[in-house]
Tab-separated table of N, CA and C in Angstrom:
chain	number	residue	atom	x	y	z
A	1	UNK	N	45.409	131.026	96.327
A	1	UNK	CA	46.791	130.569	96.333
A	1	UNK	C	46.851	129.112	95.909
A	2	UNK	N	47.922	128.691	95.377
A	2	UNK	CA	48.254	127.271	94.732
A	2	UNK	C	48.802	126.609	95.917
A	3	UNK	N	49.177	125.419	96.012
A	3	UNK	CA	49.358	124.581	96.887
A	3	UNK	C	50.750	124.081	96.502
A	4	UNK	N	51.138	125.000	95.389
A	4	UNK	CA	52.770	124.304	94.991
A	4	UNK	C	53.746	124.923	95.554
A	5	UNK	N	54.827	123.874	95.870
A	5	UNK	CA	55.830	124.965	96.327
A	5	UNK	C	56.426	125.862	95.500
A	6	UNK	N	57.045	126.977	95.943
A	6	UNK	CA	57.730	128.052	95.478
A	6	UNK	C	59.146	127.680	95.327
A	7	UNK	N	59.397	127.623	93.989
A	7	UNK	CA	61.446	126.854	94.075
A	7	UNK	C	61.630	128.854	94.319
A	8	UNK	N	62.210	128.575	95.228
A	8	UNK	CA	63.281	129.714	95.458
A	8	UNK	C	64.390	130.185	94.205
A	9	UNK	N	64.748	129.226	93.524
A	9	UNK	CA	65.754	129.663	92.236
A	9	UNK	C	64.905	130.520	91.569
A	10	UNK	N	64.173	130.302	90.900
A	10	UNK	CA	62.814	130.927	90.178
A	10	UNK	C	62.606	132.304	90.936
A	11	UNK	N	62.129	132.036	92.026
A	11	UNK	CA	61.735	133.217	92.655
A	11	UNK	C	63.040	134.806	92.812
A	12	UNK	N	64.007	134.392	92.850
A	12	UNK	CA	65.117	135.085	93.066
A	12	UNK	C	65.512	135.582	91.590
A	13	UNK	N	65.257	134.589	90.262
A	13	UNK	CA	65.350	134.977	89.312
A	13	UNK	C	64.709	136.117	89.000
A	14	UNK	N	63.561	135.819	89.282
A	14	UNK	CA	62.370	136.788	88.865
A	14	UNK	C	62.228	138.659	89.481
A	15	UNK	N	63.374	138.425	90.629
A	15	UNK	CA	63.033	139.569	91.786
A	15	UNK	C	64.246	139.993	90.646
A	16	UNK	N	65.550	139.206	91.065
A	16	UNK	CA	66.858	139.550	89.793
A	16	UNK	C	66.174	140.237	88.675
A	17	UNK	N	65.595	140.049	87.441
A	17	UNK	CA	65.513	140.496	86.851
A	17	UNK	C	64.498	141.710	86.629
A	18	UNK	N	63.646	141.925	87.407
A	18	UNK	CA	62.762	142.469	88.026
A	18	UNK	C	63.640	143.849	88.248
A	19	UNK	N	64.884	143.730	89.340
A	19	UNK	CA	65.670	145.251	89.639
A	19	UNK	C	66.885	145.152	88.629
A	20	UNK	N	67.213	144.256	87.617
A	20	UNK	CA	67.827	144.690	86.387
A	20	UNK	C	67.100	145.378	85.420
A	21	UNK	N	65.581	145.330	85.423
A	21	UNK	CA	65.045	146.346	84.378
A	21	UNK	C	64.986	147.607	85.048
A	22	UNK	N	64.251	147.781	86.581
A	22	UNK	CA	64.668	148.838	86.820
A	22	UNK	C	65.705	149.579	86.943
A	23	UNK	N	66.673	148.875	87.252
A	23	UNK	CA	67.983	149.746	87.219
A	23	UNK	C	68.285	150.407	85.688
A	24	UNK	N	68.138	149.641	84.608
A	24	UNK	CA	68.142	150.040	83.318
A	24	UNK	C	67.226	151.105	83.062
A	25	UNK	N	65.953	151.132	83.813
A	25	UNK	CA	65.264	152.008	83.352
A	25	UNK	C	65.730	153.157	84.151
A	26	UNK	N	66.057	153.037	84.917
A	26	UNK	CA	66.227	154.660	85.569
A	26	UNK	C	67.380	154.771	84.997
A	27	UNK	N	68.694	154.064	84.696
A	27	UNK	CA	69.725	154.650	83.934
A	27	UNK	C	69.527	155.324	82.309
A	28	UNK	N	67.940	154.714	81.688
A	28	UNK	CA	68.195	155.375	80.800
A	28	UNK	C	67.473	156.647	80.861
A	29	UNK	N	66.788	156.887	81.457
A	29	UNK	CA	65.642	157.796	81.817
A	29	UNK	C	66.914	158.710	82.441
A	30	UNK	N	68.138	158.857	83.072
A	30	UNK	CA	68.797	159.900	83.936
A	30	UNK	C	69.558	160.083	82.483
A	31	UNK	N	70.141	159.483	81.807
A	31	UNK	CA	70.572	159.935	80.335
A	31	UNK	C	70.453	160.281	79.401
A	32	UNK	N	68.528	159.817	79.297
A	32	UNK	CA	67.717	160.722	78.445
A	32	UNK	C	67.441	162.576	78.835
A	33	UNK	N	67.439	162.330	80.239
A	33	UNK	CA	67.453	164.029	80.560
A	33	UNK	C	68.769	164.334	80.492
A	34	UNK	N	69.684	163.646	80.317
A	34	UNK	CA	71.256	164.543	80.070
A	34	UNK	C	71.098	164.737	78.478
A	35	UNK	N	70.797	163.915	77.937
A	35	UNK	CA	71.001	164.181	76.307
A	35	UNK	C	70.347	165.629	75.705
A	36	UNK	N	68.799	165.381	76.733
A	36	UNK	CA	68.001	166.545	75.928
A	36	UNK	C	68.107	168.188	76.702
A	37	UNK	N	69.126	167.801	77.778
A	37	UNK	CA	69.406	169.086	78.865
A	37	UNK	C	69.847	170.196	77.649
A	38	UNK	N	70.896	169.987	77.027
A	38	UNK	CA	71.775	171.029	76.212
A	38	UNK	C	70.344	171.589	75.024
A	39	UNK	N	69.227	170.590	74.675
A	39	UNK	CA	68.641	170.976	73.599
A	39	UNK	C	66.941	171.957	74.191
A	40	UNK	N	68.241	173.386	74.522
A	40	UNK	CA	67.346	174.322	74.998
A	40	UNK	C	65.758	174.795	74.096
A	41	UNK	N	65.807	174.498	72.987
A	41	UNK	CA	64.988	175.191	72.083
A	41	UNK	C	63.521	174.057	71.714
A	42	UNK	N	63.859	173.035	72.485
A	42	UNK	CA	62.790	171.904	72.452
A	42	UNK	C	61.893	172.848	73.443
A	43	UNK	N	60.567	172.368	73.474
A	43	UNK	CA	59.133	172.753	74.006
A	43	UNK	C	59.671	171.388	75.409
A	44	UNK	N	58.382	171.856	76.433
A	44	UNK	CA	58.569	170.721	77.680
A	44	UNK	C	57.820	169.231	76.703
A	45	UNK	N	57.151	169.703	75.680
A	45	UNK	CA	56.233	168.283	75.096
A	45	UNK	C	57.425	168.280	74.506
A	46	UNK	N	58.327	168.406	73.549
A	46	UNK	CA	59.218	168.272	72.682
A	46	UNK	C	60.179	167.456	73.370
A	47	UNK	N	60.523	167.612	74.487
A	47	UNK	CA	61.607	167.182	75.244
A	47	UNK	C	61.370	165.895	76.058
A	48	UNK	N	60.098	165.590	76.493
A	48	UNK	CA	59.630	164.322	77.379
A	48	UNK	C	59.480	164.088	75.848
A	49	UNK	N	58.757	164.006	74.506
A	49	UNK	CA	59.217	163.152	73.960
A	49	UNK	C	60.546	162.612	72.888
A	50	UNK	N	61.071	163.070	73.355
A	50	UNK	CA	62.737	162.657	73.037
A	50	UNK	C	63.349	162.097	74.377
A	51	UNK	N	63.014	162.494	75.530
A	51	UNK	CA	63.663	161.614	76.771
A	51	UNK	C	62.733	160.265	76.310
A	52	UNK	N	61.387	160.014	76.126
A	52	UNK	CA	60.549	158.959	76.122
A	52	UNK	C	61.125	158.029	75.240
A	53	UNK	N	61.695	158.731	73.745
A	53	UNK	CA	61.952	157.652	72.702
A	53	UNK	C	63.454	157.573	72.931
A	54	UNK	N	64.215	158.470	73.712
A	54	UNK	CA	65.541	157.512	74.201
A	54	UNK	C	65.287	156.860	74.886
A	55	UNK	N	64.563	157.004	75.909
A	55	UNK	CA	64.419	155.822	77.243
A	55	UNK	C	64.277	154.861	76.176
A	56	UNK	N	63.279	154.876	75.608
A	56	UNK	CA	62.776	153.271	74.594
A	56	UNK	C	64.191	152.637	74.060
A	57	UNK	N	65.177	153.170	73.207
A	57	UNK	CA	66.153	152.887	72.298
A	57	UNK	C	67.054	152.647	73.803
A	58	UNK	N	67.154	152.942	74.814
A	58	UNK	CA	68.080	152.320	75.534
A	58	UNK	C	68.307	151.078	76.211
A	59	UNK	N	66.524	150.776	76.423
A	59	UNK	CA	66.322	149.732	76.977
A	59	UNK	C	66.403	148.559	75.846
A	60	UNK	N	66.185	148.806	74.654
A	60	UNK	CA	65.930	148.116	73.540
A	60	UNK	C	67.417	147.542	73.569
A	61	UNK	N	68.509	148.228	73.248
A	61	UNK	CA	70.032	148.342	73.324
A	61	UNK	C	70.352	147.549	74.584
A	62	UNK	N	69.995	147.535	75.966
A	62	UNK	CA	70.200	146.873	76.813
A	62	UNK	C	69.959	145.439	76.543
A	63	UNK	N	68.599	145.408	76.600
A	63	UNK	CA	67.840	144.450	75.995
A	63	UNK	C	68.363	142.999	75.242
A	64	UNK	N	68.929	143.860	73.783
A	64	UNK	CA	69.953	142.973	73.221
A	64	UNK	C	71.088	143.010	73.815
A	65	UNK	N	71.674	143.533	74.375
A	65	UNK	CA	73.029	142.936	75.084
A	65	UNK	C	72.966	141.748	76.257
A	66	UNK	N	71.360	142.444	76.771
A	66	UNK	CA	71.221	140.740	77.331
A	66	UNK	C	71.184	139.208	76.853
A	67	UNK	N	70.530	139.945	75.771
A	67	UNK	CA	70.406	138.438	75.065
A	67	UNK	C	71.429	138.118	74.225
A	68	UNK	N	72.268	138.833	73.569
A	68	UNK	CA	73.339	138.414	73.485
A	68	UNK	C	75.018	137.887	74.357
A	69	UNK	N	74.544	138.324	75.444
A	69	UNK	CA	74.907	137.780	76.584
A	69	UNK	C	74.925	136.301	76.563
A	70	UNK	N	73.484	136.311	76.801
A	70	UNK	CA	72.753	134.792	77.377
A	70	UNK	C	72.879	133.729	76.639
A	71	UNK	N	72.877	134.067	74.816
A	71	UNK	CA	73.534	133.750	73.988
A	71	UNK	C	74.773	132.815	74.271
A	72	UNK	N	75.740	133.795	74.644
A	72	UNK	CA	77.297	133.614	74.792
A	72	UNK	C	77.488	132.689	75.972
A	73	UNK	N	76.590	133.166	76.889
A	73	UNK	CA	76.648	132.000	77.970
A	73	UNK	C	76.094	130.940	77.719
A	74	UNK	N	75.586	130.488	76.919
A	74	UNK	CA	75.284	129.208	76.440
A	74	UNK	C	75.600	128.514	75.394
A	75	UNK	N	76.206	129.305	74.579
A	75	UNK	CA	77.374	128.437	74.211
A	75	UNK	C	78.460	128.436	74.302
A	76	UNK	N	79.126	129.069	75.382
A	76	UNK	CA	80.299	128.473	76.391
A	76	UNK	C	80.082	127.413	77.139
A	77	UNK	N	78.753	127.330	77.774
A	77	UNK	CA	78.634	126.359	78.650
A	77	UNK	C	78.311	125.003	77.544
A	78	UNK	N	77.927	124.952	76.830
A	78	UNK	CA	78.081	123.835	75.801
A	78	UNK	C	79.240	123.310	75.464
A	79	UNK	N	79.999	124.426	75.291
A	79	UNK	CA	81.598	123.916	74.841
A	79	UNK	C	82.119	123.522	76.236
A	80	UNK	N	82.133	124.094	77.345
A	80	UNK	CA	82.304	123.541	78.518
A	80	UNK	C	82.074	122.332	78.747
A	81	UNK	N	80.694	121.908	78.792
A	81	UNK	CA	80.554	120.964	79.185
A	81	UNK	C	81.143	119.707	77.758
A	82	UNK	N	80.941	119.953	76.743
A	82	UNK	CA	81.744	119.170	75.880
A	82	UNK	C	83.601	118.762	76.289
A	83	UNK	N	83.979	120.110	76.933
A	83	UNK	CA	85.075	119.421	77.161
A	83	UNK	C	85.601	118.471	78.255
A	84	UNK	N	84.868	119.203	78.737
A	84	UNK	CA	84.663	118.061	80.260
A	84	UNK	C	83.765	116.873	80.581
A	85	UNK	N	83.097	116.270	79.122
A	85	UNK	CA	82.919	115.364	78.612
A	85	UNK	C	83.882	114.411	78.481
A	86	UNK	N	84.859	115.550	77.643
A	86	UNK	CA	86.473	114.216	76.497
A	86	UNK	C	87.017	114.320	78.067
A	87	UNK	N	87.812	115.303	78.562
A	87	UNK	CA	88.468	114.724	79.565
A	87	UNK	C	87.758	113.666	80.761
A	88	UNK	N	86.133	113.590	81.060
A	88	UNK	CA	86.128	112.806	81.746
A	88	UNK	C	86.508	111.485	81.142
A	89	UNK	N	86.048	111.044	79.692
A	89	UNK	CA	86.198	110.312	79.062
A	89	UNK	C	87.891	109.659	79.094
A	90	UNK	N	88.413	110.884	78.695
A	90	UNK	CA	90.447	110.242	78.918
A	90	UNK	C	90.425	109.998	80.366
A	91	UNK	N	89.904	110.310	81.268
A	91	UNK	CA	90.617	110.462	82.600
A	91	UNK	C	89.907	108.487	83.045
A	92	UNK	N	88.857	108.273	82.464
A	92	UNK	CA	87.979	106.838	82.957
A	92	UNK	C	89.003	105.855	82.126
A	93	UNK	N	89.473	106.005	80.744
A	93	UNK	CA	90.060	105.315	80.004
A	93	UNK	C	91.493	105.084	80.337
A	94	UNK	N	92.297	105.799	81.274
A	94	UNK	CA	93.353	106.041	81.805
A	94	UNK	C	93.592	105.077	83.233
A	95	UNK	N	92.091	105.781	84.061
A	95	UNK	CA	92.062	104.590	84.977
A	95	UNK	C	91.783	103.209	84.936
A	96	UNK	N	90.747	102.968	83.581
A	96	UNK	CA	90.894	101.592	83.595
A	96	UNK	C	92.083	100.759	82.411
A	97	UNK	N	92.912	101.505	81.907
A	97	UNK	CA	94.462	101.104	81.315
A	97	UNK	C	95.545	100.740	82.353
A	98	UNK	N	95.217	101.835	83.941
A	98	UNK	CA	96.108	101.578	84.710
A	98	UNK	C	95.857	100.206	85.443
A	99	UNK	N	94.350	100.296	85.293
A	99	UNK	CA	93.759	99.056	86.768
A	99	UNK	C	94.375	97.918	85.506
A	100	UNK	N	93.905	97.513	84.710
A	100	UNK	CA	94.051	96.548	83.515
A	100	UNK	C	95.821	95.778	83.387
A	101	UNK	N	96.412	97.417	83.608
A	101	UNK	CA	98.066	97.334	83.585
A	101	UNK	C	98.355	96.046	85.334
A	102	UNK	N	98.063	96.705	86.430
A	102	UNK	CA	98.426	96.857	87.573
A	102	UNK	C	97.905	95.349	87.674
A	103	UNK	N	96.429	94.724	87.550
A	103	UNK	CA	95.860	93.582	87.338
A	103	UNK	C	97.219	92.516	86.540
A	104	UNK	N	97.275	92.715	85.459
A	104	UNK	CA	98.205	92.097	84.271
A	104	UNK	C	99.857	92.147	85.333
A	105	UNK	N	100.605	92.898	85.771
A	105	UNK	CA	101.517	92.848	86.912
A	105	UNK	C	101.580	91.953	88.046
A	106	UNK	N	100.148	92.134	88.222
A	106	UNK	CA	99.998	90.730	89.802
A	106	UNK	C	99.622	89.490	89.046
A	107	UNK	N	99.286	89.235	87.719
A	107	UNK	CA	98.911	88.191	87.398
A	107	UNK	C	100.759	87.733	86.937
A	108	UNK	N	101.454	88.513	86.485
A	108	UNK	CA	102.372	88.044	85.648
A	108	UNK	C	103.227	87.203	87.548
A	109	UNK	N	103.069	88.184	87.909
A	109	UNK	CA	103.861	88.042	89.745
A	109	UNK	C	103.534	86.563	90.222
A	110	UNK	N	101.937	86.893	89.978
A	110	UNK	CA	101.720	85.308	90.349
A	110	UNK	C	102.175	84.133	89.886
A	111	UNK	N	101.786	83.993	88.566
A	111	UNK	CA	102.705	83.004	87.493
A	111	UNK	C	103.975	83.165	87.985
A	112	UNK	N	104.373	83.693	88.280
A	112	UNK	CA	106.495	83.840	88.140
A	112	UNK	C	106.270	82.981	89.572
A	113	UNK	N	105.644	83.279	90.719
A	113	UNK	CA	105.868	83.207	92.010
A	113	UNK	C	105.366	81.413	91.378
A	114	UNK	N	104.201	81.062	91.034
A	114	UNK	CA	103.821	80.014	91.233
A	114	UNK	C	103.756	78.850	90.544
């Protein structure tokens, strides 16, 4: 055993994706025997391999939808965070126009008063 700690994010990732393949795999594996149920005239070898090479093409299909997913989530979160870049940017430039304003008010106050 290593002496490093275990980040828990990581670890949870890993279990996460771990029962997202299985779940994929048994969903395609229960759809590969629905597909090849009706195709009475296949042999039992004929038929595990057509459930085998759908299972393959489903997970493959999953597969990319993940990553096109992950894709999409990252560049939303780019544009996200870009926008909430400019607005932090207007929102700092706003407060220091107001402080600048409010400053320039007590200075004018003072002069008048003094």
């Amino acid at each position: 055993m290593t002496d490093r700690p275990v980040d828990a994010r990581v670890l949870i990732n890993q279990v996460e994706g771990h029962l997202l393949l299985q779940a994929a795999l048994a969903e395609g594996r229960a759809e590969a025997a629905r597909f090849a149920r009706p195709l009475a005239w296949l042999t039992d070898t004929q038929r595990e391999e057509v459930e085998a090479r759908f299972t393959e093409q489903y997970l493959a299909l999953a597969r990319d939808s993940w990553e096109r997913t992950a894709r999409r989530g990252a560049e939303l979160r780019t544009e996200y965070e870009e926008t909430y870049r400019a607005l932090r940017h207007r929102v700092c430039a706003g407060i220091l126009l107001g402080a600048a304003c409010a400053a320039a008010a007590a200075l004018l106050v003072v002069v008048a008063v003094g």
